[in-house]
Short mmCIF file of C-alpha atoms and ligand atoms in Angstrom, two decimals:
data_model
loop_
_atom_site.label_atom_id
_atom_site.label_comp_id
_atom_site.label_asym_id
_atom_site.label_seq_id
_atom_site.Cartn_x
_atom_site.Cartn_y
_atom_site.Cartn_z
CA MET Y 1427 7.12 30.03 8.91
CA ASN Y 1428 3.74 30.42 7.21
CA CYS Y 1429 1.00 27.80 7.44
CA ILE Y 1430 0.70 25.84 4.18
CA VAL Y 1431 -3.10 25.78 4.54
CA CYS Y 1432 -4.15 29.30 5.56
CA GLY Y 1433 -0.93 31.33 5.21
CA SER Y 1434 -0.93 32.57 8.85
CA MET Y 1435 2.26 32.65 10.90
CA THR Y 1436 2.78 29.32 12.69
CA SER Y 1437 3.67 29.01 16.38
CA ASN Y 1438 6.12 26.81 18.26
CA GLY Y 1439 4.63 23.41 19.04
CA LEU Y 1440 5.22 20.67 21.59
CA ALA Y 1441 8.82 19.85 20.56
CA PRO Y 1442 11.68 21.86 19.04
CA TRP Y 1443 10.88 20.34 15.61
CA HIS Y 1444 7.09 20.83 15.85
CA THR Y 1445 5.00 23.86 14.79
CA THR Y 1446 1.26 24.49 14.82
CA CYS Y 1447 -1.13 26.96 13.20
CA ARG Y 1448 -3.39 28.61 15.75
CA TYR Y 1449 -5.92 29.59 13.07
CA CYS Y 1450 -6.55 26.32 11.21
CA ASP Y 1451 -4.91 23.74 13.53
CA TYR Y 1452 -2.53 22.47 10.82
CA GLU Y 1453 0.63 20.97 12.38
CA SER Y 1454 4.02 20.39 10.82
CA ALA Y 1455 7.36 18.85 11.72
CA ASP Y 1456 10.88 19.62 10.65
CA LEU Y 1457 12.05 15.98 10.63
CA ALA Y 1458 14.62 14.63 8.16
CA ALA Y 1459 13.76 11.69 5.89
CA GLY Y 1460 16.26 8.95 5.16
CA ILE Y 1461 14.61 6.62 2.63
CA ASN Y 1462 17.20 4.21 1.18
CA GLU Y 1463 19.78 5.21 3.77
CA ARG Y 1464 21.03 2.08 5.44
CA ASN Y 1465 21.42 3.37 8.99
CA THR Y 1466 17.78 4.42 9.37
CA HIS Y 1467 16.68 0.89 8.45
CA ALA Y 1468 19.06 -0.69 10.97
CA GLY Y 1469 17.19 -2.15 13.92
CA LEU Y 1470 13.97 -2.46 11.96
CA ASP Y 1471 13.21 -6.00 10.94
CA GLU Y 1472 11.18 -5.48 7.76
CA GLY Y 1473 9.93 -9.09 7.78
CA ASP Y 1474 8.43 -8.76 11.27
CA ARG Y 1475 7.10 -5.37 10.40
CA GLU Y 1476 5.31 -6.79 7.38
CA THR Y 1477 3.58 -9.51 9.44
CA ALA Y 1478 2.66 -7.00 12.13
CA LEU Y 1479 1.02 -4.56 9.76
CA ARG Y 1480 -0.51 -6.78 7.15
CA ALA Y 1481 -3.83 -7.87 8.66
CA LEU Y 1482 -4.86 -4.37 9.76
CA ARG Y 1483 -3.80 -2.78 6.48
CA VAL Y 1484 -5.50 -5.31 4.22
CA GLU Y 1485 -8.79 -4.95 6.11
CA ASN Y 1486 -8.54 -1.15 5.82
CA PHE Y 1487 -7.72 -1.36 2.10
CA GLU Y 1488 -10.79 -3.49 1.46
CA ALA Y 1489 -12.91 -0.87 3.25
CA ILE Y 1490 -11.35 1.90 1.12
CA LEU Y 1491 -11.94 -0.02 -2.13
CA ASP Y 1492 -15.61 -0.61 -1.22
CA GLU Y 1493 -16.07 3.18 -0.98
CA THR Y 1494 -13.92 3.87 -4.05
CA ILE Y 1495 -16.34 1.95 -6.26
CA HIS Y 1496 -19.16 4.36 -5.28
CA PHE Y 1497 -17.24 7.56 -5.96
CA ALA Y 1498 -14.92 6.70 -8.87
CA PRO Y 1499 -15.96 8.19 -12.25
CA ALA Y 1500 -18.23 5.96 -14.37
CA GLY Y 1501 -16.23 3.33 -16.26
CA ALA Y 1502 -13.09 3.92 -14.20
CA ASN Y 1503 -10.44 1.33 -15.00
CA ALA Y 1504 -7.03 2.82 -14.09
CA ILE Y 1505 -5.83 3.34 -10.53
CA LEU Y 1506 -2.47 4.62 -9.28
CA ASP Y 1507 -1.20 3.84 -5.77
CA VAL Y 1508 1.48 6.34 -4.73
CA GLY Y 1509 3.87 4.88 -2.14
CA CYS Y 1510 2.51 1.36 -2.60
CA ALA Y 1511 5.04 -0.25 -0.17
CA HIS Y 1512 4.51 -4.05 -0.20
CA GLY Y 1513 1.76 -3.72 -2.83
CA TRP Y 1514 -1.11 -4.94 -0.64
CA PHE Y 1515 -3.49 -2.25 -1.90
CA LEU Y 1516 -2.59 -3.11 -5.51
CA GLU Y 1517 -3.34 -6.76 -4.81
CA ALA Y 1518 -6.76 -5.83 -3.42
CA ALA Y 1519 -7.46 -3.33 -6.25
CA ARG Y 1520 -6.61 -5.75 -9.04
CA GLY Y 1521 -9.98 -7.42 -8.73
CA GLN Y 1522 -11.82 -4.15 -9.40
CA PHE Y 1523 -9.60 -2.15 -11.77
CA LYS Y 1524 -8.27 -3.31 -15.13
CA HIS Y 1525 -5.08 -1.24 -14.87
CA VAL Y 1526 -3.29 -0.89 -11.54
CA LEU Y 1527 0.09 0.76 -11.01
CA GLY Y 1528 2.16 1.38 -7.90
CA ILE Y 1529 5.03 3.79 -7.28
CA GLU Y 1530 7.44 3.15 -4.40
CA PRO Y 1531 10.57 5.17 -3.52
CA ASP Y 1532 12.00 2.66 -1.02
CA ALA Y 1533 14.22 0.40 -3.18
CA ALA Y 1534 13.91 -2.68 -0.93
CA LEU Y 1535 10.10 -2.44 -0.81
CA SER Y 1536 9.64 -1.82 -4.54
CA GLU Y 1537 11.86 -4.85 -5.35
CA GLN Y 1538 9.78 -7.03 -3.02
CA ALA Y 1539 6.55 -5.89 -4.65
CA MET Y 1540 7.93 -6.42 -8.17
CA ALA Y 1541 9.16 -9.90 -7.19
CA LYS Y 1542 5.52 -10.75 -6.42
CA GLY Y 1543 4.68 -9.82 -10.03
CA LEU Y 1544 3.00 -6.53 -9.14
CA PRO Y 1545 3.18 -3.58 -11.58
CA VAL Y 1546 5.39 -1.28 -9.51
CA ARG Y 1547 7.86 1.43 -10.52
CA ALA Y 1548 10.75 2.37 -8.25
CA GLY Y 1549 11.06 6.10 -7.62
CA PHE Y 1550 9.02 9.16 -6.82
CA PHE Y 1551 5.66 10.52 -7.94
CA PRO Y 1552 5.21 11.98 -10.53
CA GLY Y 1553 8.77 11.65 -11.87
CA VAL Y 1554 8.51 7.98 -12.81
CA LEU Y 1555 5.28 8.40 -14.80
CA GLU Y 1556 5.40 8.51 -18.57
CA GLU Y 1557 4.28 11.55 -20.52
CA GLY Y 1558 0.51 11.67 -20.86
CA GLU Y 1559 -0.09 8.76 -18.48
CA ALA Y 1560 -3.39 9.39 -16.63
CA PHE Y 1561 -5.56 7.62 -14.06
CA ASP Y 1562 -9.21 7.63 -12.96
CA VAL Y 1563 -8.23 7.20 -9.32
CA ILE Y 1564 -5.05 8.17 -7.45
CA VAL Y 1565 -4.65 6.93 -3.89
CA PHE Y 1566 -2.14 7.81 -1.16
CA ASN Y 1567 -2.25 5.32 1.73
CA ASP Y 1568 -0.32 6.77 4.68
CA VAL Y 1569 1.87 8.69 2.25
CA ILE Y 1570 0.73 12.32 1.81
CA GLU Y 1571 1.73 13.18 5.40
CA HIS Y 1572 5.34 12.32 4.45
CA ILE Y 1573 5.54 14.60 1.38
CA THR Y 1574 7.19 17.96 2.11
CA ASP Y 1575 6.02 19.80 -1.02
CA ILE Y 1576 2.39 18.80 -0.79
CA HIS Y 1577 1.25 21.63 -3.13
CA ALA Y 1578 3.40 20.21 -5.93
CA ALA Y 1579 2.10 16.69 -5.24
CA LEU Y 1580 -1.55 17.88 -5.42
CA ALA Y 1581 -0.89 19.80 -8.64
CA ALA Y 1582 0.63 16.64 -10.15
CA CYS Y 1583 -2.45 14.65 -9.06
CA ARG Y 1584 -4.72 17.12 -10.79
CA GLU Y 1585 -2.64 16.89 -13.95
CA ARG Y 1586 -2.59 13.07 -13.90
CA LEU Y 1587 -6.29 12.50 -13.14
CA THR Y 1588 -8.86 12.04 -15.91
CA PRO Y 1589 -11.89 14.43 -15.91
CA ASP Y 1590 -13.95 13.84 -12.70
CA GLY Y 1591 -11.04 11.70 -11.43
CA LEU Y 1592 -10.94 10.74 -7.75
CA LEU Y 1593 -8.14 11.55 -5.32
CA ILE Y 1594 -8.08 9.42 -2.16
CA LEU Y 1595 -6.04 10.43 0.87
CA ASN Y 1596 -5.81 7.87 3.68
CA LEU Y 1597 -3.87 9.56 6.48
CA PRO Y 1598 -3.56 10.08 10.24
CA SER Y 1599 -5.82 12.70 11.81
CA SER Y 1600 -4.82 15.26 14.43
CA ARG Y 1601 -8.33 14.88 15.89
CA GLY Y 1602 -7.69 11.18 16.59
CA PHE Y 1603 -7.92 9.86 20.14
CA PHE Y 1604 -4.31 8.63 20.28
CA TYR Y 1605 -2.86 11.78 18.74
CA ARG Y 1606 -4.69 13.97 21.24
CA LEU Y 1607 -3.65 11.74 24.12
CA ALA Y 1608 -0.02 11.84 22.93
CA SER Y 1609 -0.23 15.66 22.69
CA VAL Y 1610 -1.47 15.90 26.28
CA LEU Y 1611 1.37 13.63 27.44
CA ALA Y 1612 3.91 15.70 25.48
CA ARG Y 1613 2.64 18.82 27.26
CA LEU Y 1614 3.31 17.02 30.54
CA GLY Y 1615 6.87 16.27 29.41
CA VAL Y 1616 6.33 12.66 28.25
CA ARG Y 1617 7.33 12.94 24.60
CA GLY Y 1618 7.73 9.26 23.61
CA PRO Y 1619 4.20 8.60 22.23
CA PHE Y 1620 4.14 11.99 20.44
CA GLU Y 1621 7.49 11.29 18.75
CA ARG Y 1622 6.31 7.83 17.82
CA LEU Y 1623 3.14 9.12 16.13
CA TRP Y 1624 5.25 11.55 14.08
CA GLN Y 1625 7.58 8.60 13.34
CA LYS Y 1626 10.57 10.57 14.51
CA GLY Y 1627 13.77 8.61 13.85
CA LEU Y 1628 12.13 6.26 11.32
CA PRO Y 1629 13.25 6.17 7.63
CA SER Y 1630 10.38 8.43 6.54
CA PRO Y 1631 8.89 10.54 9.38
CA HIS Y 1632 5.66 12.54 9.07
CA VAL Y 1633 6.00 16.19 8.11
CA HIS Y 1634 2.28 17.12 8.30
CA TYR Y 1635 -0.64 16.41 10.60
CA PHE Y 1636 -4.06 17.47 9.30
CA ASN Y 1637 -7.63 17.24 10.45
CA HIS Y 1638 -10.54 16.74 8.05
CA ARG Y 1639 -11.29 20.48 7.85
CA ASN Y 1640 -7.85 21.93 7.13
CA LEU Y 1641 -7.05 19.10 4.73
CA SER Y 1642 -10.25 19.79 2.75
CA ARG Y 1643 -9.33 23.47 2.63
CA LEU Y 1644 -5.82 22.73 1.34
CA VAL Y 1645 -6.89 20.18 -1.29
CA SER Y 1646 -9.82 22.34 -2.44
CA SER Y 1647 -7.38 25.20 -3.13
CA SER Y 1648 -5.55 22.87 -5.55
CA GLY Y 1649 -8.55 22.34 -7.85
CA PHE Y 1650 -10.56 19.61 -6.13
CA PHE Y 1651 -13.77 19.42 -4.09
CA PRO Y 1652 -14.45 17.00 -1.22
CA VAL Y 1653 -16.93 14.21 -1.96
CA HIS Y 1654 -16.62 11.75 0.91
CA PHE Y 1655 -15.00 11.35 4.31
CA PHE Y 1656 -14.90 8.36 6.64
CA GLU Y 1657 -12.88 6.97 9.53
CA LEU Y 1658 -10.97 3.70 9.71
CA PRO Y 1659 -10.82 1.98 13.10
CA ALA Y 1660 -7.45 2.67 14.76
CA LEU Y 1661 -7.38 -0.84 16.18
CA ARG Y 1662 -8.70 -4.09 14.79
CA MET Y 1663 -8.72 -7.54 16.30
CA ARG Y 1664 -7.13 -9.21 13.29
CA GLY Y 1665 -3.33 -9.35 13.59
CA LEU Y 1666 -3.35 -7.62 16.97
CA MET Y 1667 -1.11 -10.20 18.66
CA GLU Y 1668 1.47 -9.98 15.84
CA ARG Y 1669 1.52 -6.20 16.18
CA LEU Y 1670 2.03 -6.44 19.95
CA ARG Y 1671 4.88 -8.93 19.47
CA PHE Y 1672 6.48 -6.51 17.03
CA THR Y 1673 6.75 -3.90 19.78
CA GLY Y 1674 9.45 -6.16 21.28
CA GLN Y 1675 7.57 -7.53 24.30
CA SER Y 1676 8.59 -11.19 24.76
CA ASN Y 1677 7.07 -11.89 28.19
CA ARG Y 1678 3.95 -13.97 27.42
CA ALA Y 1679 2.02 -12.88 30.51
CA ILE Y 1680 2.55 -9.17 29.74
CA LEU Y 1681 1.75 -9.78 26.09
CA TRP Y 1682 -1.58 -11.43 26.94
CA ALA Y 1683 -2.40 -8.72 29.49
CA GLN Y 1684 -1.82 -6.10 26.77
CA TYR Y 1685 -3.89 -8.12 24.30
CA VAL Y 1686 -6.87 -8.45 26.65
CA SER Y 1687 -6.82 -4.79 27.68
CA ILE Y 1688 -6.73 -3.65 24.04
CA VAL Y 1689 -9.56 -6.00 23.06
CA CYS Y 1690 -11.63 -4.50 25.89
CA ALA Y 1691 -10.65 -0.98 24.80
CA ILE Y 1692 -11.78 -1.39 21.16
CA PRO Y 1693 -15.52 -0.71 21.80
CA VAL Y 1694 -14.64 2.25 24.07
CA LEU Y 1695 -12.26 3.73 21.48
CA SER Y 1696 -14.89 3.50 18.77
CA MET Y 1697 -16.77 6.30 20.62
CA PHE Y 1698 -13.89 8.76 19.96
CA PRO Y 1699 -12.62 10.21 16.65
CA SER Y 1700 -10.29 7.72 14.97
CA ASP Y 1701 -6.62 8.38 14.25
CA ALA Y 1702 -6.99 7.06 10.70
CA VAL Y 1703 -9.23 8.87 8.21
CA VAL Y 1704 -9.95 8.65 4.50
CA CYS Y 1705 -10.81 11.78 2.49
CA MET Y 1706 -11.99 11.54 -1.11
CA PHE Y 1707 -11.85 14.50 -3.51
CA ARG Y 1708 -13.02 14.96 -7.07
CA LYS Y 1709 -11.08 16.91 -9.66
CA ARG Y 1710 -12.83 20.19 -10.37
ZN1 ZN A 405 -3.25 27.60 9.17
#
């Protein structure tokens, strides 16, 4: 297989489904997606998942929107959120953009978002867009790493952005502390954390892992140039207990021990590269 970033031959990675590029450090996975297939959703309580994720996500989205205002083209009023899930980013963006639109392929999630009155279309990007529909900003929040044909997705972004339009990719980084720790553990034969970070076995696993450099190289080759890069904290205090409960731990003593150790770890972790990064690109 050839690397999608630099074209070099890729090498076997840390699992039978994992490959890496020795030249640019791009990593990929051959993991099957099962969006809208009932069995992959079984065992996942979407309600609990929503509570567990919400606080962290909303705080991150507000941070992304603060930066978006600085880099969006002058007079920007239309923003597209690809893979909008519950619509939390749309809710936050509504205050700053006149026209917001979300696209969501997971039928259950898109129905939930529409039921809240959010402008969401069910289906895939760019198929559900109308002819000539264009946006000043297109954002992918934890989505681009799931898209197999990323070249086609980037070409569609270029086509659907107005002149000087802004592309925002919020995604996991292979330079992140937890990803590197999970890679070390996988090398030692402990594959659980590594599989979890790739979301192996979940409805929509990751197929790519980038770092800031190889992502910039890939996106630049599709007619963009990088304008801004920043990290999101991998852990935040808000909603931490809900997230820990979601992992299935019901023993209160263990739960509190986990909570306290993570709270103590937050300042230490902030000294290492984060697992969540945001890269902004302008259409060339
Ligand atoms: Zn490469």
